[in-house]
Amino acid sequence: NAGVTQTPKFQVLKTGQSMTLQCAQDMNHNSMYWYRQDPGMGLRLIYYSASEGTTDKGEVPNGYNVSRLNKREFSLRLESAAPSQTSVYFCASSETGVWGYTFGSGTRLTVV
Amino acid sequence: EDQVTQSPEALRLQEGESSSLNCSYTVSGLRGLFWYRQDPGKGPEFLFTLYSAGEEKEKERLKATLTKKESFLHITAPKPEDSATYLCAAATNSNSGYALNFGKGTSLLVTP
């Protein structure tokens, strides 16, 4: 039972570089989410996808883009990384109408 | 603006010493209150969902309760393996796409 799989687990970027964080779920969930977690700030929503083909901004979307590639996959892209984007990124998924998320194990990103 | 506040930030207990974690919320229409457990280096793991004041749910040494203004996570006779960060989150009428507002968490350490 894989659940929600995130890749990579760790990444170091230089300021200005781009990268894509990958997320895939095998639970046939309709909704998927990207959160970032920073010390003292809690989990903050970046983007979400309520269903395949739709995406919406969350609380902190600036500097990020997302793609809901299909029902299973939801990727997060940093076009020009900044030190302020150093964080742990979590992907999550849920059934439509149900808030009991299943989280991935996270990607720890450092931008230098 | 919806707010979820957890206290204390950190709690140290001796094994067997029962206590409670608090989650107070100020939101525009609560649709559900969630508790998660997060171990270091891992994603949050779902524990409970509470939907209405007076509701209680139990799992092993944990019991979650809900009032109109706050939720408590009671830990009875904790063991060292209960050490983790506990997160609460609210689903509200302000949220769309089933997004959650998370508190900053309570870091619990249970010593033998």
CSV table of C-alpha atoms in Angstrom, one decimal:
chain,number,residue,atom,x,y,z
A,1,ASN,CA,0.0,0.0,0.0
A,2,ALA,CA,2.0,3.0,-1.3
A,3,GLY,CA,-0.6,5.7,-0.6
A,4,VAL,CA,0.9,9.0,-1.6
A,5,THR,CA,4.4,9.0,-3.0
A,6,GLN,CA,6.6,12.1,-3.3
A,7,THR,CA,9.9,12.5,-5.1
A,8,PRO,CA,12.5,13.5,-4.5
A,9,LYS,CA,12.9,13.3,-0.7
A,10,PHE,CA,15.7,15.8,-0.5
A,11,GLN,CA,16.8,18.5,-2.9
A,12,VAL,CA,19.3,21.4,-2.8
A,13,LEU,CA,18.9,24.2,-5.4
A,14,LYS,CA,20.7,27.3,-6.2
A,15,THR,CA,18.8,30.6,-6.3
A,16,GLY,CA,17.2,31.0,-9.7
A,17,GLN,CA,17.2,27.3,-10.6
A,18,SER,CA,13.9,25.5,-11.4
A,19,MET,CA,12.6,22.2,-10.4
A,20,THR,CA,9.4,20.1,-10.2
A,21,LEU,CA,8.3,18.1,-7.2
A,22,GLN,CA,6.4,15.0,-8.1
A,23,CYS,CA,3.4,13.5,-6.3
A,24,ALA,CA,1.4,10.4,-7.1
A,25,GLN,CA,-1.4,8.6,-5.2
A,26,ASP,CA,-2.8,5.2,-5.8
A,27,MET,CA,-6.0,5.5,-3.7
A,28,ASN,CA,-8.2,6.8,-6.6
A,29,HIS,CA,-8.8,10.0,-4.7
A,30,ASN,CA,-10.2,13.0,-6.6
A,31,SER,CA,-8.7,15.8,-4.6
A,32,MET,CA,-5.0,16.6,-4.2
A,33,TYR,CA,-3.1,19.3,-2.3
A,34,TRP,CA,0.4,20.8,-1.9
A,35,TYR,CA,1.3,22.2,1.5
A,36,ARG,CA,4.6,23.7,2.8
A,37,GLN,CA,5.7,23.4,6.4
A,38,ASP,CA,8.0,25.9,8.0
A,39,PRO,CA,9.2,26.0,11.7
A,40,GLY,CA,6.8,28.1,13.7
A,41,MET,CA,4.4,28.6,10.8
A,42,GLY,CA,2.5,25.3,10.6
A,43,LEU,CA,1.2,23.8,7.3
A,44,ARG,CA,0.2,26.3,4.7
A,45,LEU,CA,-1.7,25.4,1.5
A,46,ILE,CA,0.0,26.3,-1.7
A,47,TYR,CA,-2.3,24.9,-4.4
A,48,TYR,CA,-5.0,22.3,-4.6
A,49,SER,CA,-6.9,20.3,-7.2
A,50,ALA,CA,-10.4,19.4,-6.3
A,51,SER,CA,-10.7,17.1,-9.2
A,52,GLU,CA,-8.8,16.1,-12.4
A,53,GLY,CA,-8.6,19.0,-14.7
A,54,THR,CA,-9.0,21.7,-12.1
A,55,THR,CA,-6.4,23.6,-9.9
A,56,ASP,CA,-6.8,26.5,-7.5
A,57,LYS,CA,-4.6,28.8,-5.4
A,58,GLY,CA,-4.3,28.3,-1.7
A,59,GLU,CA,-2.9,30.6,0.9
A,60,VAL,CA,0.7,31.0,-0.4
A,61,PRO,CA,0.8,30.4,-4.2
A,62,ASN,CA,3.3,33.0,-5.3
A,63,GLY,CA,6.4,31.5,-6.9
A,64,TYR,CA,4.8,28.2,-7.6
A,65,ASN,CA,2.8,26.5,-10.4
A,66,VAL,CA,1.0,23.2,-10.5
A,67,SER,CA,-0.1,20.6,-12.9
A,68,ARG,CA,-2.8,17.9,-12.4
A,69,LEU,CA,-1.4,15.6,-15.0
A,70,ASN,CA,-4.1,12.9,-14.5
A,71,LYS,CA,-6.1,11.6,-11.6
A,72,ARG,CA,-3.1,10.1,-9.9
A,73,GLU,CA,-0.4,12.8,-10.3
A,74,PHE,CA,-0.2,16.4,-9.1
A,75,SER,CA,3.2,18.2,-9.6
A,76,LEU,CA,4.5,21.4,-8.1
A,77,ARG,CA,6.9,23.5,-10.0
A,78,LEU,CA,9.3,26.2,-8.8
A,79,GLU,CA,10.3,28.3,-11.9
A,80,SER,CA,13.0,30.4,-10.2
A,81,ALA,CA,13.8,29.2,-6.7
A,82,ALA,CA,14.4,31.7,-3.9
A,83,PRO,CA,15.8,31.1,-0.4
A,84,SER,CA,12.3,31.9,1.0
A,85,GLN,CA,11.1,28.7,-0.6
A,86,THR,CA,13.4,26.6,1.6
A,87,SER,CA,10.8,24.4,3.3
A,88,VAL,CA,9.4,20.9,3.7
A,89,TYR,CA,6.7,20.3,1.0
A,90,PHE,CA,3.9,17.8,1.6
A,91,CYS,CA,1.5,16.4,-1.0
A,92,ALA,CA,-1.8,15.1,0.2
A,93,SER,CA,-4.9,13.5,-1.3
A,94,SER,CA,-8.5,12.9,-0.2
A,95,GLU,CA,-11.8,11.6,-1.4
A,96,THR,CA,-14.3,14.2,-2.7
A,97,GLY,CA,-16.3,15.6,0.3
A,98,VAL,CA,-14.0,14.0,2.8
A,99,TRP,CA,-11.3,15.9,4.6
A,100,GLY,CA,-9.3,13.1,6.1
A,101,TYR,CA,-6.2,13.6,4.1
A,102,THR,CA,-3.5,11.1,3.4
A,103,PHE,CA,-0.1,12.8,3.3
A,104,GLY,CA,3.1,11.8,1.6
A,105,SER,CA,6.4,11.7,3.4
A,106,GLY,CA,7.5,15.1,2.2
A,107,THR,CA,10.3,16.7,0.2
A,108,ARG,CA,12.9,18.7,2.1
A,109,LEU,CA,14.0,21.5,-0.2
A,110,THR,CA,16.9,23.9,0.5
A,111,VAL,CA,17.5,26.9,-1.7
A,112,VAL,CA,21.0,28.4,-1.3
B,1,GLU,CA,-10.0,35.5,9.3
B,2,ASP,CA,-10.1,31.9,10.3
B,3,GLN,CA,-7.6,31.0,13.1
B,4,VAL,CA,-6.6,27.7,14.7
B,5,THR,CA,-4.4,28.0,17.8
B,6,GLN,CA,-2.7,25.1,19.6
B,7,SER,CA,-1.4,25.1,23.1
B,8,PRO,CA,1.0,24.4,24.6
B,9,GLU,CA,3.7,24.6,21.9
B,10,ALA,CA,5.7,21.9,23.7
B,11,LEU,CA,4.8,19.4,26.5
B,12,ARG,CA,7.0,17.0,28.3
B,13,LEU,CA,5.4,14.2,30.3
B,14,GLN,CA,6.6,11.3,32.3
B,15,GLU,CA,5.4,7.9,31.2
B,16,GLY,CA,1.9,7.3,32.7
B,17,GLU,CA,1.3,11.0,33.4
B,18,SER,CA,-2.0,11.9,31.7
B,19,SER,CA,-2.6,15.4,30.1
B,20,SER,CA,-4.5,17.3,27.5
B,21,LEU,CA,-3.6,19.2,24.4
B,22,ASN,CA,-5.7,22.2,23.4
B,23,CYS,CA,-6.9,23.4,20.0
B,24,SER,CA,-8.9,26.6,20.0
B,25,TYR,CA,-10.5,27.8,16.8
B,26,THR,CA,-12.1,31.0,15.5
B,27,VAL,CA,-13.6,30.2,12.2
B,28,SER,CA,-16.6,31.1,10.0
B,29,GLY,CA,-18.6,28.0,10.2
B,30,LEU,CA,-16.8,24.8,11.3
B,31,ARG,CA,-17.4,21.9,9.1
B,32,GLY,CA,-15.0,19.5,10.8
B,33,LEU,CA,-12.1,19.5,13.3
B,34,PHE,CA,-9.2,17.1,12.6
B,35,TRP,CA,-6.3,15.7,14.6
B,36,TYR,CA,-3.1,14.4,13.1
B,37,ARG,CA,0.1,12.9,14.5
B,38,GLN,CA,3.4,13.8,12.9
B,39,ASP,CA,6.6,11.9,13.6
B,40,PRO,CA,10.0,13.6,12.8
B,41,GLY,CA,10.8,13.4,9.1
B,42,LYS,CA,7.4,12.0,8.2
B,43,GLY,CA,4.1,13.3,6.9
B,44,PRO,CA,1.1,13.9,9.2
B,45,GLU,CA,-0.9,10.8,10.0
B,46,PHE,CA,-4.7,11.1,10.4
B,47,LEU,CA,-6.1,10.4,13.9
B,48,PHE,CA,-9.6,11.8,14.3
B,49,THR,CA,-12.4,13.9,12.8
B,50,LEU,CA,-15.0,15.6,14.9
B,51,TYR,CA,-18.0,17.3,13.4
B,52,SER,CA,-20.2,18.7,16.1
B,53,ALA,CA,-19.9,20.0,19.7
B,54,GLY,CA,-20.1,17.2,22.2
B,55,GLU,CA,-18.7,14.6,19.9
B,56,GLU,CA,-15.9,12.4,21.3
B,57,LYS,CA,-13.7,9.8,19.6
B,58,GLU,CA,-11.1,7.4,21.1
B,59,LYS,CA,-8.2,5.4,19.9
B,60,GLU,CA,-6.0,3.5,22.3
B,61,ARG,CA,-4.7,6.1,24.8
B,62,LEU,CA,-6.0,9.1,22.9
B,63,LYS,CA,-9.4,10.7,23.2
B,64,ALA,CA,-10.5,13.8,21.2
B,65,THR,CA,-13.4,16.0,22.3
B,66,LEU,CA,-15.0,19.0,20.7
B,67,THR,CA,-16.8,22.1,22.1
B,68,LYS,CA,-18.1,25.2,20.2
B,69,LYS,CA,-14.8,27.0,20.7
B,70,GLU,CA,-12.1,24.3,21.2
B,71,SER,CA,-11.0,20.7,20.9
B,72,PHE,CA,-9.0,18.7,23.4
B,73,LEU,CA,-6.8,15.7,22.8
B,74,HIS,CA,-6.6,13.8,26.0
B,75,ILE,CA,-3.7,11.4,26.4
B,76,THR,CA,-4.2,8.8,29.2
B,77,ALA,CA,-1.1,7.1,30.7
B,78,PRO,CA,1.1,8.0,27.8
B,79,LYS,CA,4.0,5.8,26.6
B,80,PRO,CA,7.3,7.0,25.0
B,81,GLU,CA,6.0,5.9,21.6
B,82,ASP,CA,3.3,8.6,21.9
B,83,SER,CA,6.1,11.2,21.5
B,84,ALA,CA,5.3,13.2,18.3
B,85,THR,CA,3.9,16.5,17.2
B,86,TYR,CA,0.1,16.6,17.2
B,87,LEU,CA,-1.6,18.9,14.7
B,88,CYS,CA,-5.2,20.0,14.7
B,89,ALA,CA,-6.9,21.5,11.6
B,90,ALA,CA,-10.3,23.0,10.8
B,91,ALA,CA,-12.4,22.6,7.7
B,92,THR,CA,-14.6,25.7,7.5
B,93,ASN,CA,-17.1,27.5,5.3
B,94,SER,CA,-14.3,29.7,4.1
B,95,ASN,CA,-12.4,26.8,2.6
B,96,SER,CA,-13.0,25.5,-0.8
B,97,GLY,CA,-11.8,22.3,-2.4
B,98,TYR,CA,-11.7,20.7,1.1
B,99,ALA,CA,-8.7,22.6,2.2
B,100,LEU,CA,-7.8,22.6,5.9
B,101,ASN,CA,-6.5,25.4,8.2
B,102,PHE,CA,-3.8,23.9,10.4
B,103,GLY,CA,-2.6,25.0,13.8
B,104,LYS,CA,1.2,25.1,14.5
B,105,GLY,CA,1.2,21.9,16.5
B,106,THR,CA,2.1,20.7,20.0
B,107,SER,CA,5.4,18.8,20.3
B,108,LEU,CA,4.9,16.0,22.9
B,109,LEU,CA,7.8,14.2,24.6
B,110,VAL,CA,7.1,11.3,26.8
B,111,THR,CA,10.0,10.1,28.9
B,112,PRO,CA,10.4,6.7,30.6
